[in-house]
C-alpha atoms as a PDB file:
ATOM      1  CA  UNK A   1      -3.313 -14.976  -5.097  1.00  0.00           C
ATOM      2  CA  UNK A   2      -6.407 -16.677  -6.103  1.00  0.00           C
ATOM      3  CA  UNK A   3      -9.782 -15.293  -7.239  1.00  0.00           C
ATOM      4  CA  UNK A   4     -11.029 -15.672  -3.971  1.00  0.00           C
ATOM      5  CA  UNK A   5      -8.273 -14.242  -2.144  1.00  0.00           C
ATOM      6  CA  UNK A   6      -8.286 -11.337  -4.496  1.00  0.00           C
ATOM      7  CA  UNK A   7     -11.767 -10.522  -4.162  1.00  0.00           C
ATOM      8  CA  UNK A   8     -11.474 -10.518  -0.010  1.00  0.00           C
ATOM      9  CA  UNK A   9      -8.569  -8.224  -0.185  1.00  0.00           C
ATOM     10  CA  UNK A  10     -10.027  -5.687  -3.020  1.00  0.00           C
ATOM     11  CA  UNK A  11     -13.619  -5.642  -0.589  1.00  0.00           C
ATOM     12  CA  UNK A  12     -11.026  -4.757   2.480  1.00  0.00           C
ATOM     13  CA  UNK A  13      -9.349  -1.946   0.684  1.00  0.00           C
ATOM     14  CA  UNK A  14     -12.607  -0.993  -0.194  1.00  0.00           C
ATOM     15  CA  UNK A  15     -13.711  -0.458   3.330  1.00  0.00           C
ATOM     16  CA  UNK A  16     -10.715   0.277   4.917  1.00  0.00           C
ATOM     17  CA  UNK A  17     -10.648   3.433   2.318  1.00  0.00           C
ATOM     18  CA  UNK A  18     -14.387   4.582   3.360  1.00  0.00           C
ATOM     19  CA  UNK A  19     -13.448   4.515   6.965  1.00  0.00           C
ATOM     20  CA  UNK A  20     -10.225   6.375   6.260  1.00  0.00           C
ATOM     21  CA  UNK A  21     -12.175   9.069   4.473  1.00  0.00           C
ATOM     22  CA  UNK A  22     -15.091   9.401   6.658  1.00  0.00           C
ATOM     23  CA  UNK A  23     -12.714   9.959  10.010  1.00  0.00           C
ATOM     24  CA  UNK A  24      -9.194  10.453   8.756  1.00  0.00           C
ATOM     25  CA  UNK A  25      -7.441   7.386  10.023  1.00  0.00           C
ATOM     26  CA  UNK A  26      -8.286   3.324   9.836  1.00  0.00           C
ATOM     27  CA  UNK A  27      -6.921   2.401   6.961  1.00  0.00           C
ATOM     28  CA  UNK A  28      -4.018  -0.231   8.191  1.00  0.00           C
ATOM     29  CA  UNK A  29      -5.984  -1.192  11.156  1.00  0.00           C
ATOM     30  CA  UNK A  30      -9.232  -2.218   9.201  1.00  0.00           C
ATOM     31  CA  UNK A  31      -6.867  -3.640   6.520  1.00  0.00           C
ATOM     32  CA  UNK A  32      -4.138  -5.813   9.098  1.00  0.00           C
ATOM     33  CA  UNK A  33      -7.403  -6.554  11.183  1.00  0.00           C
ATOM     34  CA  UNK A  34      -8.785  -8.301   8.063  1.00  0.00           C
ATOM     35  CA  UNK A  35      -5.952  -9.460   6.096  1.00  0.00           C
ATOM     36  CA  UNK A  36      -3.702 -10.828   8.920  1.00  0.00           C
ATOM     37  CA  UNK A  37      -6.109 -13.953   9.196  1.00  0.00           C
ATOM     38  CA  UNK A  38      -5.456 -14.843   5.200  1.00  0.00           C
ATOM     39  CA  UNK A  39      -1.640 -13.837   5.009  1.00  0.00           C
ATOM     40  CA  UNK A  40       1.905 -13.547   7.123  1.00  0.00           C
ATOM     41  CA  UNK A  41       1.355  -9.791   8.851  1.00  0.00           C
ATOM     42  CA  UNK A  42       4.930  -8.472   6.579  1.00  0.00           C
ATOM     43  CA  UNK A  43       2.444  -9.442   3.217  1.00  0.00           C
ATOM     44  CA  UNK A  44      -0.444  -7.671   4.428  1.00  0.00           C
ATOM     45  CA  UNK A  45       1.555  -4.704   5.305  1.00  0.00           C
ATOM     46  CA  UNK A  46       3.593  -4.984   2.402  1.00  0.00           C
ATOM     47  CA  UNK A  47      -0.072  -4.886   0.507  1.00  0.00           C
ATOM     48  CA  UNK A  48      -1.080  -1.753   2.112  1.00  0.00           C
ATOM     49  CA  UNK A  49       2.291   0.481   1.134  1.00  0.00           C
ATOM     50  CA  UNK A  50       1.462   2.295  -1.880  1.00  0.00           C
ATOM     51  CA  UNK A  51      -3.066   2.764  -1.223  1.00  0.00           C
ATOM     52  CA  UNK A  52      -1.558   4.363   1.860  1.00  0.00           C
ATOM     53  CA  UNK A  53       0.862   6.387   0.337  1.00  0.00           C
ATOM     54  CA  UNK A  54      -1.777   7.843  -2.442  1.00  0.00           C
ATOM     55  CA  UNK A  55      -4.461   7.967   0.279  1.00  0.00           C
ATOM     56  CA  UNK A  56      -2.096   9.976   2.780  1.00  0.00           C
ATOM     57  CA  UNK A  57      -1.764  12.245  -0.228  1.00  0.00           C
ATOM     58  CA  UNK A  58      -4.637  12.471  -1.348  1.00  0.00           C
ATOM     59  CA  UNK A  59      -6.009  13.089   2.442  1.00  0.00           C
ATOM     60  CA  UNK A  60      -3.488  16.279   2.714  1.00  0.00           C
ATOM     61  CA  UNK A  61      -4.783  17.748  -0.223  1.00  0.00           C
ATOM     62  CA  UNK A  62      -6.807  20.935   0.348  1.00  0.00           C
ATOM     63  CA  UNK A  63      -5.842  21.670   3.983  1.00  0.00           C
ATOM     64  CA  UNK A  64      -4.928  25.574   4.587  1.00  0.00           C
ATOM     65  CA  UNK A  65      -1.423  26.732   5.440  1.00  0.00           C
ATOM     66  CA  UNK A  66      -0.116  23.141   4.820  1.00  0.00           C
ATOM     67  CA  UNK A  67       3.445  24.073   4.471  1.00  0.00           C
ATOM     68  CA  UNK A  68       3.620  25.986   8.137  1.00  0.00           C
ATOM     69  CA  UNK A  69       1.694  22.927   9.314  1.00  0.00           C
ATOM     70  CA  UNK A  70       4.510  20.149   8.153  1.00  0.00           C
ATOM     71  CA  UNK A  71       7.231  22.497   9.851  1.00  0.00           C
ATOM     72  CA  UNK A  72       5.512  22.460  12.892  1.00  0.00           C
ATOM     73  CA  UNK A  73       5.152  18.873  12.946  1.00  0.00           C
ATOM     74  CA  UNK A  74       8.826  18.372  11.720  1.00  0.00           C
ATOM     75  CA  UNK A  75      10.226  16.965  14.873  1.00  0.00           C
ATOM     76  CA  UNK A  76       7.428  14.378  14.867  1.00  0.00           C
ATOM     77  CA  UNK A  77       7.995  13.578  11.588  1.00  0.00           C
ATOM     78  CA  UNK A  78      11.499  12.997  11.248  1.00  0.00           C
ATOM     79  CA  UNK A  79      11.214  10.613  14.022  1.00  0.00           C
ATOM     80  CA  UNK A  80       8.742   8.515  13.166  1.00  0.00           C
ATOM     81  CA  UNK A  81      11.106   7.276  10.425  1.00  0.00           C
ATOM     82  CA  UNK A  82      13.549   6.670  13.604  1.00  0.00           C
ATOM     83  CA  UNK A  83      11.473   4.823  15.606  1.00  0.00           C
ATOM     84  CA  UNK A  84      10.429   2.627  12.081  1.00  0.00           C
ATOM     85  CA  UNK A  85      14.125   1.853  11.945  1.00  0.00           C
ATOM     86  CA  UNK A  86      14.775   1.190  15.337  1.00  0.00           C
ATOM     87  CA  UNK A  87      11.965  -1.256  15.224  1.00  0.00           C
ATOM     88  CA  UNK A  88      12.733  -3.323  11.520  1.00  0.00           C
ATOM     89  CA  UNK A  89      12.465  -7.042  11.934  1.00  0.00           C
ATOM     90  CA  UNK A  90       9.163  -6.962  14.449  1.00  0.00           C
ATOM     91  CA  UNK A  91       6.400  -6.920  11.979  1.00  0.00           C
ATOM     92  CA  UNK A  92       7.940 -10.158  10.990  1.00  0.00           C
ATOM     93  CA  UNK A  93       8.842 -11.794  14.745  1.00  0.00           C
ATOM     94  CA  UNK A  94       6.806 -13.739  16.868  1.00  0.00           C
ATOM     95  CA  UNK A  95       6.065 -11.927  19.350  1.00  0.00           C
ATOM     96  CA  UNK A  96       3.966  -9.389  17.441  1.00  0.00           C
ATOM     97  CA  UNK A  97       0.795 -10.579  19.223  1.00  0.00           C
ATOM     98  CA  UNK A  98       1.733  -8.757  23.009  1.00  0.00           C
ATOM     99  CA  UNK A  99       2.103  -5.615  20.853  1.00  0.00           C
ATOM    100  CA  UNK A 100      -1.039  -5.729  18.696  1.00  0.00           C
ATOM    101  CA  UNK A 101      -3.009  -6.218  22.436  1.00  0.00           C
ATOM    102  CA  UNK A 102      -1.348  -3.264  23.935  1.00  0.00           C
ATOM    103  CA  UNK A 103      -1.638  -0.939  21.220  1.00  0.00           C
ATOM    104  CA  UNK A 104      -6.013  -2.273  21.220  1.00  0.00           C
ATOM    105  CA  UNK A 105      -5.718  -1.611  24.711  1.00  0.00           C
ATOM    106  CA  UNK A 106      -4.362   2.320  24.151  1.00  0.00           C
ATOM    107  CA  UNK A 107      -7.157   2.676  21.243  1.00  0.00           C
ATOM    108  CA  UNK A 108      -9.988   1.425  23.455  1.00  0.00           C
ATOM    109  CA  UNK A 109      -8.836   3.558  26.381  1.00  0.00           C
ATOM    110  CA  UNK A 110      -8.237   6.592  24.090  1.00  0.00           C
ATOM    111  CA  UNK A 111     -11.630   6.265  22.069  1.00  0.00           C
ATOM    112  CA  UNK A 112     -13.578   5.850  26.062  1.00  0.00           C
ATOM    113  CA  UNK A 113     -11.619   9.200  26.856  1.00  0.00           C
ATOM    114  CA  UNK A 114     -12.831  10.852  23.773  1.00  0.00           C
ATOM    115  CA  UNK A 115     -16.501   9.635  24.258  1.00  0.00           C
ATOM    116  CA  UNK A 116     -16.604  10.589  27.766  1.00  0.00           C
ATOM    117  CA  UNK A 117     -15.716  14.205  26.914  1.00  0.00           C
ATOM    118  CA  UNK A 118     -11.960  14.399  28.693  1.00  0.00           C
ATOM    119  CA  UNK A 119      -9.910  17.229  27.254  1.00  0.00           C
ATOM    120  CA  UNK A 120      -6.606  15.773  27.099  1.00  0.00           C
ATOM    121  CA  UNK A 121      -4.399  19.395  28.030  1.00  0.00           C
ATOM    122  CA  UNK A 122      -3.059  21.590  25.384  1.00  0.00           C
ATOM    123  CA  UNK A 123       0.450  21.066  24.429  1.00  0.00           C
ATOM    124  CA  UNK A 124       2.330  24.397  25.019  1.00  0.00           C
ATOM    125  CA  UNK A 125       4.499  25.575  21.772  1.00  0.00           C
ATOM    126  CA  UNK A 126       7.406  25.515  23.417  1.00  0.00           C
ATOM    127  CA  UNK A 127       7.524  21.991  24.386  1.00  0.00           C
ATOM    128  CA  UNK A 128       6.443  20.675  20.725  1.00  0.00           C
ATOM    129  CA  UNK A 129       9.901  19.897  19.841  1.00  0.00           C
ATOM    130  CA  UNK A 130      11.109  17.561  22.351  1.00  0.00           C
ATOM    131  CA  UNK A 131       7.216  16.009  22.921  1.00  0.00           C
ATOM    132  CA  UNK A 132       6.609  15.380  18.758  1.00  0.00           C
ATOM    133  CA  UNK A 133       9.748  13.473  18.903  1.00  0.00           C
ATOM    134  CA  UNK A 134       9.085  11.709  21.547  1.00  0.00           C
ATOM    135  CA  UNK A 135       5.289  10.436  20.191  1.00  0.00           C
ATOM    136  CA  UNK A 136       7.151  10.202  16.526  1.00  0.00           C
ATOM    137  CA  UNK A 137       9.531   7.730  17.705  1.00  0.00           C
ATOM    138  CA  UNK A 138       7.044   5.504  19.815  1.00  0.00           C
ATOM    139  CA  UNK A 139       4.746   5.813  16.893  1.00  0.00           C
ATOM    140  CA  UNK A 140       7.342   4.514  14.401  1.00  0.00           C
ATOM    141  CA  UNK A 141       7.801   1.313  17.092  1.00  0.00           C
ATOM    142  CA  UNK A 142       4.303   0.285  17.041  1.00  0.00           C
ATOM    143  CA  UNK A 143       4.292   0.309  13.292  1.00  0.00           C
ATOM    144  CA  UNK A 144       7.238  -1.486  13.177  1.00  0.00           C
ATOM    145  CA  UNK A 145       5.238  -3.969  15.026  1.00  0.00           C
ATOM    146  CA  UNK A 146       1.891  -3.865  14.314  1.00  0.00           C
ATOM    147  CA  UNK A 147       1.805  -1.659  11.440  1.00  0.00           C
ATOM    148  CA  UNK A 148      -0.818   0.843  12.751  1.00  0.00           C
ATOM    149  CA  UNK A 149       0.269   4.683  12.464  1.00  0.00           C
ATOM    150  CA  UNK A 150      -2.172   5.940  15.353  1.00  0.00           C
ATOM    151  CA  UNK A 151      -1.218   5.382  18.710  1.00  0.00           C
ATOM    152  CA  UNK A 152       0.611   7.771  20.233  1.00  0.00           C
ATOM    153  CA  UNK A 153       0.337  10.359  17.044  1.00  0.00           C
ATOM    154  CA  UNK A 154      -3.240  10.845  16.968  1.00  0.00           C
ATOM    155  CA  UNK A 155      -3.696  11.901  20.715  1.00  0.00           C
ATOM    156  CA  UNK A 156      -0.972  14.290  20.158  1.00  0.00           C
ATOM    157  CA  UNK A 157      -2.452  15.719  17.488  1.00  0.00           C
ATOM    158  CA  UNK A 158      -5.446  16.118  18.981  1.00  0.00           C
ATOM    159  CA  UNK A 159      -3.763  18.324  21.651  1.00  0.00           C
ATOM    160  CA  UNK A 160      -2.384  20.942  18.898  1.00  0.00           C
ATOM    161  CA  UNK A 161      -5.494  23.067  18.834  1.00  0.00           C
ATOM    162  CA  UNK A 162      -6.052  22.218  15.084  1.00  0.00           C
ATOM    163  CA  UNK A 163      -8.738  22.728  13.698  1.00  0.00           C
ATOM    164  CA  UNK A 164     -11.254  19.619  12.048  1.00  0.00           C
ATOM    165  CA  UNK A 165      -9.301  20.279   8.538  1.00  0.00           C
ATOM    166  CA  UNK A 166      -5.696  20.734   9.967  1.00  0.00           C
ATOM    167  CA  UNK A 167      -6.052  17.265  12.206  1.00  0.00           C
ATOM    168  CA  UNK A 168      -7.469  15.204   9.014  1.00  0.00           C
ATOM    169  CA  UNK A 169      -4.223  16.891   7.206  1.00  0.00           C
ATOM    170  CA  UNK A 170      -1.886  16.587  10.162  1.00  0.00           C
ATOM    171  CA  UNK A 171      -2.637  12.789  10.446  1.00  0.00           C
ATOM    172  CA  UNK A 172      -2.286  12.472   6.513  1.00  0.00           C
ATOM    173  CA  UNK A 173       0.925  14.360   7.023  1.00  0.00           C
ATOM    174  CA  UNK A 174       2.107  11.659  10.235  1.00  0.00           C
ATOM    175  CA  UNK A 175       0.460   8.714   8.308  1.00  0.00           C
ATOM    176  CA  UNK A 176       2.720   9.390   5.024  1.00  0.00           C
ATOM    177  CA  UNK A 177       5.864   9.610   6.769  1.00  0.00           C
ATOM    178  CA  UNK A 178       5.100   6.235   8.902  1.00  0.00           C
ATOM    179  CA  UNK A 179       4.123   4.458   5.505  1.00  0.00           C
ATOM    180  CA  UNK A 180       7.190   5.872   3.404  1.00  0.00           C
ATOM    181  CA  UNK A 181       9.284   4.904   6.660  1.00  0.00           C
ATOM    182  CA  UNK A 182       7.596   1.146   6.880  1.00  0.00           C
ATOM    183  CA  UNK A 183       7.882   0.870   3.094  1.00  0.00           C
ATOM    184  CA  UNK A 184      11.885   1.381   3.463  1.00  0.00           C
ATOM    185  CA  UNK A 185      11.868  -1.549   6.168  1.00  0.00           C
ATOM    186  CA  UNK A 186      10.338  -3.852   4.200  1.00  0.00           C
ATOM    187  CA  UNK A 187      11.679  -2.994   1.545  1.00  0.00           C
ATOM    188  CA  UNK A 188      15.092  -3.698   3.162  1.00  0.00           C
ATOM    189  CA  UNK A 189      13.535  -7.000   3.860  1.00  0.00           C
ATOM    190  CA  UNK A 190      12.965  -7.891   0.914  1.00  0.00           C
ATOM    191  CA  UNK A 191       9.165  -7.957   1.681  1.00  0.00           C
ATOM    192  CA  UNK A 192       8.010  -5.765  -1.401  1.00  0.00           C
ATOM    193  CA  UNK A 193       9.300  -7.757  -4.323  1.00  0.00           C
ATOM    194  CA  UNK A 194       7.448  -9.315  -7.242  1.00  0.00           C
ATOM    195  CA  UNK A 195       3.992  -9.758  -7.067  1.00  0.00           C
ATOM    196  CA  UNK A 196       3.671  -7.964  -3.666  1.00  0.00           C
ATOM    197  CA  UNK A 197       4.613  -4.407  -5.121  1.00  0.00           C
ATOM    198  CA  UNK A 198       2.102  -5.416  -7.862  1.00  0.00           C
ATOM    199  CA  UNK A 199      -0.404  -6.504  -6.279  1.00  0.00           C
ATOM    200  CA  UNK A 200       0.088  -3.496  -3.438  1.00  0.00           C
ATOM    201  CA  UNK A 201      -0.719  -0.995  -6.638  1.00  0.00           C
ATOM    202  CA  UNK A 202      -3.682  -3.095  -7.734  1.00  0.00           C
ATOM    203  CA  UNK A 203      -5.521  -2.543  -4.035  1.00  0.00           C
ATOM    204  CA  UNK A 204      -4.937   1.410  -4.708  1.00  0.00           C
ATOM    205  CA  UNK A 205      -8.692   1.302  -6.905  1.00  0.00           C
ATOM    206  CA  UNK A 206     -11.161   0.165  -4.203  1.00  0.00           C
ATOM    207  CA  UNK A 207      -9.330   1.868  -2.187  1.00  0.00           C
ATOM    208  CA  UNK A 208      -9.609   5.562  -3.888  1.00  0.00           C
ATOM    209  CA  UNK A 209     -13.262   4.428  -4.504  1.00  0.00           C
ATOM    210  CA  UNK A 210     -13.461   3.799  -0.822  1.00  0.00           C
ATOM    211  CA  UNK A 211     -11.632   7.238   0.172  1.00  0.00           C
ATOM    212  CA  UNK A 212     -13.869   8.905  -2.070  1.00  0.00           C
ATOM    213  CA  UNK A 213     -16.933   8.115  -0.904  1.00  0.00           C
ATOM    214  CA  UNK A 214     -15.906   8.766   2.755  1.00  0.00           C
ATOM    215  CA  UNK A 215     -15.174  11.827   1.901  1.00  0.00           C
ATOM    216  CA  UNK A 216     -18.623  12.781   0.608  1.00  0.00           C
ATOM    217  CA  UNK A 217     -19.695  11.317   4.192  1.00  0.00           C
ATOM    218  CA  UNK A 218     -17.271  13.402   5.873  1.00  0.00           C
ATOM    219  CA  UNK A 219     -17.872  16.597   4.406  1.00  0.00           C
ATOM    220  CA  UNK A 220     -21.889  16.438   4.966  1.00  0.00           C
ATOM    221  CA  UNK A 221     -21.591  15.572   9.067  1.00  0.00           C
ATOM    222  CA  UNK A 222     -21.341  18.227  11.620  1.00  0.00           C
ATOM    223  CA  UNK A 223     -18.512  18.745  13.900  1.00  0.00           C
ATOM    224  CA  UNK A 224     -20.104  17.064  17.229  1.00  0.00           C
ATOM    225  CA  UNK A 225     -21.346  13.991  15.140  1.00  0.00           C
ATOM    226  CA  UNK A 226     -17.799  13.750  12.986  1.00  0.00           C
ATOM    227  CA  UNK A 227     -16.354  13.323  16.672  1.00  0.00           C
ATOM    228  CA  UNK A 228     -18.754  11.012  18.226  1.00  0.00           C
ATOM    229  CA  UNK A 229     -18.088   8.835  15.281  1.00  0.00           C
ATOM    230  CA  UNK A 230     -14.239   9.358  15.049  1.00  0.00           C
ATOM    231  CA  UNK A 231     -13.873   8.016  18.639  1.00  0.00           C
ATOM    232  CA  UNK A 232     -16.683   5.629  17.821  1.00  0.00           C
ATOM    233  CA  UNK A 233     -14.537   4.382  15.147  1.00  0.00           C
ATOM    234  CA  UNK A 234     -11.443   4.164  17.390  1.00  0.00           C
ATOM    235  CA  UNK A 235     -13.109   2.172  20.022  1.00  0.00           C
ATOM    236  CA  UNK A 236     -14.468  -0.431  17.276  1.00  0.00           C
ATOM    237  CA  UNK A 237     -10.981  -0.865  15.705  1.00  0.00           C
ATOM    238  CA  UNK A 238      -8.952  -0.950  19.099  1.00  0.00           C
ATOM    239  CA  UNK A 239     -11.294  -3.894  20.192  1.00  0.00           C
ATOM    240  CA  UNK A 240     -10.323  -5.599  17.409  1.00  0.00           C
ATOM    241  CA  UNK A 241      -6.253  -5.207  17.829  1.00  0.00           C
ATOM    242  CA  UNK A 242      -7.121  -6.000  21.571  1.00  0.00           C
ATOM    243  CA  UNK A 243      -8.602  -9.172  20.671  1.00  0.00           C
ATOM    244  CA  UNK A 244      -6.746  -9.968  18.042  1.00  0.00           C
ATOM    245  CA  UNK A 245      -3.154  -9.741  19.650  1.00  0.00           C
ATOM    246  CA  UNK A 246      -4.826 -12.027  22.750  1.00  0.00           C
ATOM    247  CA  UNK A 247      -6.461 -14.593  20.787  1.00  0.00           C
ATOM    248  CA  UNK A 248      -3.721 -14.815  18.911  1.00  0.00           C
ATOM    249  CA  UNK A 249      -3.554 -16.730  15.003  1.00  0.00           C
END
């Protein structure tokens, strides 16, 4: 990688943690959205495997009752990692592009939901099981393709009833399993060898930095303006998958 190269990529971590600790999620979108136009996608996500596994970590850190919380999101969990399987090979395929648009097209329509105030309904308890398993699996084939954990996990979790804690440590929770499950892939694919893995633990620094100082954002926001700019966020980086998977590379 040369200097310049280098540079770009420690600057994207760098954001892509700050917008990951001021809203909870953003850290593979702003990092694909920026690195997929200097490097093959299966690189860039290879890139982002361990700053998202420390940030996921890092992100769960802190939130109450944690334990009951990753039982009741079991069924999501577990399939994410079968929906990652199902899906190995795409992040490296050509036709990558058609997914990248739809899931920008779910983020936009999501984020105008949120804005505009519609309360998506409450998921009952008792149909948590089948319906985490369903979103776990669909979310573990859109980061097979596109490597972006939020669509459909993040609108599920939004329907939990958790509180503003519990959803930043719910999505850290969802997040973790997708990387650990994408990390397997590619590592299958022989995507994380040599100077990858290496140079996938020298982007974990600007990122912590990054995470760190969205967190000191985060924390001194109220609730209203911490959702305004969580769905703000989401619209911005769903534009950008929209309009990247159209225009294409």
């Amino acid at each position: 990688m040369d200097t310049t190269r280098f540079l770009v990529s420690a600057m994207t971590f760098l954001l892509a943690g700050f917008v990951k600790g001021v809203i909870g999620v953003g850290m593979p979108t702003v990092s694909m959205g920026i690195l997929g136009s200097l490097m093959p996608p299966a690189q860039a996500a290879a890139l982002l495997v361990v700053p998202s596994f420390v940030t996921n970590v890092w992100q769960m850190v802190g939130v109450p009752s944690l334990g009951a919380l990753a039982r009741r999101l079991l069924p999501l969990l577990l399939s994410v990692f079968v929906g990652t399987w199902l899906g190995s090979g795409w992040l490296t395929g050509a036709g990558t592009g058609m997914a990248m648009a739809a899931l920008g097209a779910a983020l936009v329509a999501y984020a105008g939901f949120g804005l505009a105030a519609v309360t998506l309904p409450r998921v009952p308890a008792r149909h948590e099981w089948w319906l985490g398993a369903t979103t776990g699996a669909a979310t573990g084939l859109i980061t097979a393709a596109t490597d972006v954990f939020v669509i459909p996990a993040v609108p599920y979790l939004g329907t939990l009833g958790l509180s503003r804690d519990a959803l930043v440590g719910a999505m850290g929770m969802s997040f973790l399993a997708s990387t650990v499950a994408l990390a397997t892939v590619l590592g299958a694919e022989g995507a994380m060898a040599g100077g990858i893995a290496w140079g996938s633990a020298l982007a974990l620094l600007p990122a912590l930095v990054g995470m760190g100082l969205g967190n000191a954002v985060r924390r001194r926001v109220r609730p209203e303006t911490f959702r305004r700019w969580f769905f703000l966020a989401l619209l911005v980086l769903g534009g950008q998958l929209l309009w990247r998977g159209v225009a294409g590379p």
